[in-house]
């Protein structure tokens, strides 16, 4: 389980507990947090689950695979270090305290 | 307070009700679905879920509690038997009558089944549409068993990939001269044929199924080339039909699906439709799409229009398919293409096929090449094109054709 803070683009914060094994995207979906659309349901096919990871967390997350990297390159206003696709981030105890920020829009 | 009823608790139905609430709709909303579970995503049914790599709850588009929290009455395991557009009520299969002010039909589609006359009703013959279908067949997926897959479209090919990965002996027959005949160019079919054969799938094109035989349960298949095959079970993936019967019985216009205008209105007042079941105007013609993105986008436009937005639905078609470790992403619609350009990918076994009509780019199939897919999608969604010479040159930077 990890406590994850999702910050909407307008600044609204949502702090929720997400079970291990789910993805950070599913944590937002299951808690009805707006800003992550996830049209493909986590298939790494749509890039509508994009967030900016808090700078303190960038190094602590598992590396992006090439597919995620390429999809992110075409997301809306990607940041080379902070951007991630939340459907590719699996929740573990190590993610406790993670903070992610939503982009202005997903596409 | 008005009454909104949504018939069909699938991808489009779930998106529609969520959007209604997100837009501040205060009407009473009832979402009615035949299946016994809350709305779920279907793509994993022929991919990760069939492989056994995904828990059932993860398929749900929203947790069950979402609907109550949002004041949406979700009635699962309940069918709508009839609509009376004049009296403005629906009759449930239980006989219960529910009045509506506005009604949305998101009834989806049903797989085409093999006729009983050729063994379609034997035990061990499956289609892949719902959770119940997949739950019924997972027990069959043990190593060494022999599966026949009928149909070389995306569903059949994905099922073949799962079966091959699990160590089954897989035969796939496609009646047409090649796999993906209806949806993709020969180049893309070649790519997937090679991929499946390299994983040991016995893929036979131009070969149809004459009949399935067995005592109560399927044991063998007779093929159109005269051969006979012993099988343990069969998966049929020969296409779907939109679920229009309910609308048709209510007198709504049907034209390759429930006919809607650009805003998603059917021919009856205050009755709307979206998703697999609906056909809509597109570039001077009329189309019906069978995909998750279409179900979501169209349902969201319909939700806004039910609240008076008056928006036209501008489809930006896209689709994906996972087979083995290849991710296929498709953008645009290739209907009417006159040539296909190949663009090699950065890595072995990746690349993209670009469909053109004259100088206009129509569509791209990208095989594990998300960069090609994303560039083409951005350009096509903005109504642009990319010169074929640039598409063919792997060193050409295509990003310059994206509008900023
Ligand atoms: C195995 C499989 C794999 C797929 N893979 C992909 C993919 O990779 N990418 C992609 O984009 N698309 C894919 N699709 C297609 C995608 O899932 C559909 O296009 C999408 O689900 C359509 O949504 P919908 O809401 O229109 O229909 P559905 O999701 O089918 O929902 C319709 C619901 O309405 C219910 N219903 C119908 N009639 C009634 C009635 N009279 N009363 C009550 N309820 C009723 C049905 O039981 C059903 O639950 C796949 C489909 C399948 C089956
Ligand atoms: S949900 Fe589609 S890429 Fe993450």
mmCIF file of N, CA, C and O in Angstrom, chain A residues 20-86:
data_model
loop_
_atom_site.group_PDB
_atom_site.id
_atom_site.type_symbol
_atom_site.label_atom_id
_atom_site.label_comp_id
_atom_site.label_asym_id
_atom_site.label_seq_id
_atom_site.Cartn_x
_atom_site.Cartn_y
_atom_site.Cartn_z
ATOM 1 N N UNK A 20 -1.044 -2.220 -3.356
ATOM 2 C CA UNK A 20 0.037 -2.765 -4.168
ATOM 3 C C UNK A 20 -0.534 -3.579 -5.327
ATOM 4 O O UNK A 20 -1.574 -4.210 -5.200
ATOM 5 N N UNK A 21 0.159 -3.547 -6.440
ATOM 6 C CA UNK A 21 -0.271 -4.345 -7.586
ATOM 7 C C UNK A 21 -1.112 -3.535 -8.564
ATOM 8 O O UNK A 21 -1.165 -3.845 -9.748
ATOM 9 N N UNK A 22 -1.793 -2.508 -8.041
ATOM 10 C CA UNK A 22 -2.491 -1.610 -8.966
ATOM 11 C C UNK A 22 -1.466 -0.664 -9.586
ATOM 12 O O UNK A 22 -0.317 -0.606 -9.142
ATOM 13 N N UNK A 23 -1.882 0.090 -10.578
ATOM 14 C CA UNK A 23 -1.000 1.110 -11.124
ATOM 15 C C UNK A 23 -1.400 2.470 -10.551
ATOM 16 O O UNK A 23 -2.497 2.623 -9.993
ATOM 17 N N UNK A 24 -0.526 3.440 -10.698
ATOM 18 C CA UNK A 24 -0.831 4.792 -10.229
ATOM 19 C C UNK A 24 -2.050 5.331 -10.991
ATOM 20 O O UNK A 24 -2.890 6.036 -10.435
ATOM 21 N N UNK A 25 -2.188 4.939 -12.258
ATOM 22 C CA UNK A 25 -3.373 5.311 -13.040
ATOM 23 C C UNK A 25 -4.631 4.738 -12.386
ATOM 24 O O UNK A 25 -5.634 5.436 -12.188
ATOM 25 N N UNK A 26 -4.596 3.457 -12.030
ATOM 26 C CA UNK A 26 -5.776 2.822 -11.443
ATOM 27 C C UNK A 26 -6.125 3.447 -10.086
ATOM 28 O O UNK A 26 -7.303 3.518 -9.715
ATOM 29 N N UNK A 27 -5.127 3.927 -9.373
ATOM 30 C CA UNK A 27 -5.380 4.626 -8.118
ATOM 31 C C UNK A 27 -6.224 5.870 -8.346
ATOM 32 O O UNK A 27 -7.141 6.178 -7.581
ATOM 33 N N UNK A 28 -5.945 6.599 -9.409
ATOM 34 C CA UNK A 28 -6.726 7.792 -9.734
ATOM 35 C C UNK A 28 -8.119 7.395 -10.197
ATOM 36 O O UNK A 28 -9.131 7.953 -9.751
ATOM 37 N N UNK A 29 -8.189 6.404 -11.065
ATOM 38 C CA UNK A 29 -9.471 5.943 -11.599
ATOM 39 C C UNK A 29 -10.390 5.477 -10.469
ATOM 40 O O UNK A 29 -11.542 5.880 -10.380
ATOM 41 N N UNK A 30 -9.854 4.637 -9.577
ATOM 42 C CA UNK A 30 -10.690 4.048 -8.537
ATOM 43 C C UNK A 30 -11.127 5.075 -7.497
ATOM 44 O O UNK A 30 -12.070 4.832 -6.749
ATOM 45 N N UNK A 31 -10.439 6.198 -7.418
ATOM 46 C CA UNK A 31 -10.828 7.234 -6.462
ATOM 47 C C UNK A 31 -11.494 8.424 -7.141
ATOM 48 O O UNK A 31 -11.662 9.482 -6.533
ATOM 49 N N UNK A 32 -11.871 8.235 -8.408
ATOM 50 C CA UNK A 32 -12.590 9.257 -9.163
ATOM 51 C C UNK A 32 -11.852 10.597 -9.167
ATOM 52 O O UNK A 32 -12.449 11.646 -8.982
ATOM 53 N N UNK A 33 -10.543 10.555 -9.359
ATOM 54 C CA UNK A 33 -9.743 11.774 -9.403
ATOM 55 C C UNK A 33 -9.660 12.242 -10.860
ATOM 56 O O UNK A 33 -9.207 11.489 -11.712
ATOM 57 N N UNK A 34 -10.127 13.458 -11.132
ATOM 58 C CA UNK A 34 -10.125 13.908 -12.528
ATOM 59 C C UNK A 34 -8.725 14.259 -13.027
ATOM 60 O O UNK A 34 -7.816 14.488 -12.221
ATOM 61 N N UNK A 35 -8.548 14.279 -14.335
ATOM 62 C CA UNK A 35 -7.277 14.727 -14.904
ATOM 63 C C UNK A 35 -6.472 13.622 -15.552
ATOM 64 O O UNK A 35 -5.607 13.885 -16.366
ATOM 65 N N UNK A 36 -6.759 12.378 -15.170
ATOM 66 C CA UNK A 36 -6.114 11.236 -15.824
ATOM 67 C C UNK A 36 -7.218 10.516 -16.585
ATOM 68 O O UNK A 36 -8.189 10.070 -15.977
ATOM 69 N N UNK A 37 -7.103 10.460 -17.911
ATOM 70 C CA UNK A 37 -8.202 9.899 -18.685
ATOM 71 C C UNK A 37 -8.054 8.400 -18.904
ATOM 72 O O UNK A 37 -8.995 7.644 -18.821
ATOM 73 N N UNK A 38 -6.835 7.974 -19.270
ATOM 74 C CA UNK A 38 -6.550 6.543 -19.407
ATOM 75 C C UNK A 38 -7.489 5.843 -20.380
ATOM 76 O O UNK A 38 -8.069 4.805 -20.068
ATOM 77 N N UNK A 39 -7.629 6.407 -21.568
ATOM 78 C CA UNK A 39 -8.544 5.854 -22.561
ATOM 79 C C UNK A 39 -8.266 4.393 -22.900
ATOM 80 O O UNK A 39 -9.186 3.635 -23.160
ATOM 81 N N UNK A 40 -6.999 4.007 -22.938
ATOM 82 C CA UNK A 40 -6.705 2.627 -23.355
ATOM 83 C C UNK A 40 -6.720 1.670 -22.179
ATOM 84 O O UNK A 40 -6.451 0.481 -22.345
ATOM 85 N N UNK A 41 -7.022 2.167 -20.994
ATOM 86 C CA UNK A 41 -7.151 1.297 -19.843
ATOM 87 C C UNK A 41 -5.839 0.737 -19.332
ATOM 88 O O UNK A 41 -5.828 -0.249 -18.611
ATOM 89 N N UNK A 42 -4.741 1.330 -19.742
ATOM 90 C CA UNK A 42 -3.448 0.899 -19.209
ATOM 91 C C UNK A 42 -2.590 0.115 -20.174
ATOM 92 O O UNK A 42 -1.608 -0.509 -19.787
ATOM 93 N N UNK A 43 -2.930 0.144 -21.458
ATOM 94 C CA UNK A 43 -2.191 -0.633 -22.452
ATOM 95 C C UNK A 43 -0.958 0.094 -22.989
ATOM 96 O O UNK A 43 -0.288 -0.400 -23.886
ATOM 97 N N UNK A 44 -0.638 1.238 -22.464
ATOM 98 C CA UNK A 44 0.464 2.057 -22.961
ATOM 99 C C UNK A 44 0.258 2.394 -24.436
ATOM 100 O O UNK A 44 1.177 2.423 -25.232
ATOM 101 N N UNK A 45 -1.011 2.627 -24.795
ATOM 102 C CA UNK A 45 -1.325 2.868 -26.195
ATOM 103 C C UNK A 45 -1.877 4.265 -26.460
ATOM 104 O O UNK A 45 -2.047 4.645 -27.609
ATOM 105 N N UNK A 46 -2.182 5.048 -25.399
ATOM 106 C CA UNK A 46 -2.910 6.291 -25.644
ATOM 107 C C UNK A 46 -2.230 7.553 -25.104
ATOM 108 O O UNK A 46 -2.530 8.640 -25.548
ATOM 109 N N UNK A 47 -1.375 7.404 -24.104
ATOM 110 C CA UNK A 47 -0.683 8.515 -23.451
ATOM 111 C C UNK A 47 -1.621 9.521 -22.785
ATOM 112 O O UNK A 47 -1.230 10.651 -22.537
ATOM 113 N N UNK A 48 -2.847 9.117 -22.436
ATOM 114 C CA UNK A 48 -3.753 10.043 -21.739
ATOM 115 C C UNK A 48 -3.752 9.799 -20.225
ATOM 116 O O UNK A 48 -4.725 10.119 -19.532
ATOM 117 N N UNK A 49 -2.662 9.243 -19.720
ATOM 118 C CA UNK A 49 -2.531 9.037 -18.271
ATOM 119 C C UNK A 49 -1.244 9.712 -17.796
ATOM 120 O O UNK A 49 -0.634 9.291 -16.828
ATOM 121 N N UNK A 50 -0.878 10.764 -18.492
ATOM 122 C CA UNK A 50 0.386 11.473 -18.278
ATOM 123 C C UNK A 50 0.354 12.332 -17.005
ATOM 124 O O UNK A 50 -0.627 13.022 -16.753
ATOM 125 N N UNK A 51 1.436 12.287 -16.224
ATOM 126 C CA UNK A 51 1.602 13.207 -15.080
ATOM 127 C C UNK A 51 3.048 13.690 -15.014
ATOM 128 O O UNK A 51 3.935 13.124 -15.649
ATOM 129 N N UNK A 52 3.255 14.743 -14.219
ATOM 130 C CA UNK A 52 4.601 15.159 -13.838
ATOM 131 C C UNK A 52 4.864 14.651 -12.427
ATOM 132 O O UNK A 52 4.103 14.953 -11.494
ATOM 133 N N UNK A 53 5.910 13.884 -12.293
ATOM 134 C CA UNK A 53 6.268 13.348 -10.988
ATOM 135 C C UNK A 53 7.003 14.432 -10.199
ATOM 136 O O UNK A 53 7.794 15.187 -10.769
ATOM 137 N N UNK A 54 6.721 14.523 -8.916
ATOM 138 C CA UNK A 54 7.426 15.480 -8.059
ATOM 139 C C UNK A 54 8.937 15.257 -8.202
ATOM 140 O O UNK A 54 9.401 14.117 -8.194
ATOM 141 N N UNK A 55 9.703 16.361 -8.344
ATOM 142 C CA UNK A 55 11.149 16.207 -8.602
ATOM 143 C C UNK A 55 11.837 15.258 -7.608
ATOM 144 O O UNK A 55 12.731 14.505 -7.998
ATOM 145 N N UNK A 56 11.406 15.263 -6.366
ATOM 146 C CA UNK A 56 12.044 14.415 -5.361
ATOM 147 C C UNK A 56 11.865 12.927 -5.668
ATOM 148 O O UNK A 56 12.582 12.079 -5.139
ATOM 149 N N UNK A 57 10.887 12.603 -6.516
ATOM 150 C CA UNK A 57 10.560 11.205 -6.794
ATOM 151 C C UNK A 57 11.145 10.676 -8.094
ATOM 152 O O UNK A 57 11.135 9.468 -8.344
ATOM 153 N N UNK A 58 11.616 11.573 -8.932
ATOM 154 C CA UNK A 58 12.031 11.174 -10.276
ATOM 155 C C UNK A 58 13.023 10.006 -10.243
ATOM 156 O O UNK A 58 12.857 8.999 -10.938
ATOM 157 N N UNK A 59 14.020 10.121 -9.365
ATOM 158 C CA UNK A 59 15.083 9.108 -9.311
ATOM 159 C C UNK A 59 14.641 7.820 -8.630
ATOM 160 O O UNK A 59 15.243 6.774 -8.818
ATOM 161 N N UNK A 60 13.587 7.922 -7.824
ATOM 162 C CA UNK A 60 13.198 6.751 -7.029
ATOM 163 C C UNK A 60 12.301 5.785 -7.816
ATOM 164 O O UNK A 60 12.061 4.666 -7.359
ATOM 165 N N UNK A 61 11.801 6.225 -8.955
ATOM 166 C CA UNK A 61 10.883 5.373 -9.709
ATOM 167 C C UNK A 61 11.649 4.460 -10.655
ATOM 168 O O UNK A 61 12.734 4.812 -11.118
ATOM 169 N N UNK A 62 11.075 3.298 -10.974
ATOM 170 C CA UNK A 62 11.715 2.430 -11.964
ATOM 171 C C UNK A 62 11.835 3.164 -13.303
ATOM 172 O O UNK A 62 10.985 4.006 -13.627
ATOM 173 N N UNK A 63 12.879 2.854 -14.051
ATOM 174 C CA UNK A 63 13.128 3.565 -15.313
ATOM 175 C C UNK A 63 11.989 3.344 -16.305
ATOM 176 O O UNK A 63 11.276 2.353 -16.245
ATOM 177 N N UNK A 64 11.827 4.283 -17.221
ATOM 178 C CA UNK A 64 10.835 4.147 -18.299
ATOM 179 C C UNK A 64 11.316 3.104 -19.298
ATOM 180 O O UNK A 64 12.498 3.078 -19.617
ATOM 181 N N UNK A 65 10.395 2.291 -19.813
ATOM 182 C CA UNK A 65 10.819 1.448 -20.930
ATOM 183 C C UNK A 65 10.687 2.257 -22.217
ATOM 184 O O UNK A 65 10.077 3.328 -22.225
ATOM 185 N N UNK A 66 11.285 1.775 -23.302
ATOM 186 C CA UNK A 66 11.331 2.586 -24.530
ATOM 187 C C UNK A 66 9.946 2.970 -25.052
ATOM 188 O O UNK A 66 9.753 4.072 -25.566
ATOM 189 N N UNK A 67 8.979 2.061 -24.873
ATOM 190 C CA UNK A 67 7.617 2.331 -25.348
ATOM 191 C C UNK A 67 7.051 3.556 -24.608
ATOM 192 O O UNK A 67 6.502 4.465 -25.228
ATOM 193 N N UNK A 68 7.194 3.556 -23.291
ATOM 194 C CA UNK A 68 6.684 4.676 -22.496
ATOM 195 C C UNK A 68 7.403 5.968 -22.896
ATOM 196 O O UNK A 68 6.785 7.023 -23.064
ATOM 197 N N UNK A 69 8.697 5.866 -23.044
ATOM 198 C CA UNK A 69 9.514 7.019 -23.417
ATOM 199 C C UNK A 69 9.014 7.643 -24.724
ATOM 200 O O UNK A 69 8.820 8.858 -24.833
ATOM 201 N N UNK A 70 8.793 6.785 -25.715
ATOM 202 C CA UNK A 70 8.356 7.275 -27.031
ATOM 203 C C UNK A 70 6.956 7.874 -26.973
ATOM 204 O O UNK A 70 6.682 8.908 -27.587
ATOM 205 N N UNK A 71 6.058 7.231 -26.244
ATOM 206 C CA UNK A 71 4.695 7.762 -26.137
ATOM 207 C C UNK A 71 4.717 9.127 -25.442
ATOM 208 O O UNK A 71 4.022 10.053 -25.846
ATOM 209 N N UNK A 72 5.535 9.238 -24.397
ATOM 210 C CA UNK A 72 5.597 10.490 -23.635
ATOM 211 C C UNK A 72 6.121 11.648 -24.459
ATOM 212 O O UNK A 72 5.725 12.794 -24.271
ATOM 213 N N UNK A 73 7.003 11.321 -25.378
ATOM 214 C CA UNK A 73 7.592 12.358 -26.199
ATOM 215 C C UNK A 73 6.522 13.154 -26.947
ATOM 216 O O UNK A 73 6.724 14.304 -27.326
ATOM 217 N N UNK A 74 5.355 12.523 -27.153
ATOM 218 C CA UNK A 74 4.283 13.180 -27.917
ATOM 219 C C UNK A 74 3.105 13.573 -27.030
ATOM 220 O O UNK A 74 2.062 13.978 -27.512
ATOM 221 N N UNK A 75 3.267 13.426 -25.736
ATOM 222 C CA UNK A 75 2.197 13.842 -24.823
ATOM 223 C C UNK A 75 2.120 15.369 -24.850
ATOM 224 O O UNK A 75 2.982 16.041 -25.427
ATOM 225 N N UNK A 76 1.092 15.922 -24.187
ATOM 226 C CA UNK A 76 0.951 17.374 -24.148
ATOM 227 C C UNK A 76 2.004 17.958 -23.196
ATOM 228 O O UNK A 76 2.036 17.614 -22.024
ATOM 229 N N UNK A 77 2.857 18.810 -23.718
ATOM 230 C CA UNK A 77 3.921 19.464 -22.947
ATOM 231 C C UNK A 77 4.692 18.516 -22.029
ATOM 232 O O UNK A 77 4.642 18.649 -20.796
ATOM 233 N N UNK A 78 5.394 17.555 -22.622
ATOM 234 C CA UNK A 78 6.133 16.608 -21.787
ATOM 235 C C UNK A 78 7.363 17.255 -21.160
ATOM 236 O O UNK A 78 7.907 18.220 -21.698
ATOM 237 N N UNK A 79 7.756 16.728 -20.015
ATOM 238 C CA UNK A 79 8.980 17.173 -19.357
ATOM 239 C C UNK A 79 9.935 15.976 -19.406
ATOM 240 O O UNK A 79 9.588 14.890 -18.970
ATOM 241 N N UNK A 80 11.131 16.188 -19.949
ATOM 242 C CA UNK A 80 12.015 15.044 -20.193
ATOM 243 C C UNK A 80 12.334 14.228 -18.934
ATOM 244 O O UNK A 80 12.531 13.033 -19.020
ATOM 245 N N UNK A 81 12.378 14.844 -17.795
ATOM 246 C CA UNK A 81 12.687 14.058 -16.594
ATOM 247 C C UNK A 81 11.443 13.727 -15.771
ATOM 248 O O UNK A 81 11.317 12.631 -15.255
ATOM 249 N N UNK A 82 10.502 14.667 -15.656
ATOM 250 C CA UNK A 82 9.391 14.462 -14.718
ATOM 251 C C UNK A 82 8.181 13.738 -15.295
ATOM 252 O O UNK A 82 7.352 13.220 -14.554
ATOM 253 N N UNK A 83 8.041 13.710 -16.623
ATOM 254 C CA UNK A 83 6.843 13.109 -17.212
ATOM 255 C C UNK A 83 6.855 11.583 -17.088
ATOM 256 O O UNK A 83 7.878 10.943 -17.326
ATOM 257 N N UNK A 84 5.719 11.035 -16.704
ATOM 258 C CA UNK A 84 5.551 9.570 -16.692
ATOM 259 C C UNK A 84 4.138 9.228 -17.146
ATOM 260 O O UNK A 84 3.208 10.036 -17.025
ATOM 261 N N UNK A 85 3.969 7.994 -17.634
ATOM 262 C CA UNK A 85 2.635 7.463 -17.883
ATOM 263 C C UNK A 85 2.243 6.658 -16.641
ATOM 264 O O UNK A 85 2.919 5.682 -16.292
ATOM 265 N N UNK A 86 1.162 7.078 -15.985
ATOM 266 C CA UNK A 86 0.821 6.452 -14.701
ATOM 267 C C UNK A 86 0.407 4.992 -14.848
ATOM 268 O O UNK A 86 0.467 4.244 -13.886
#
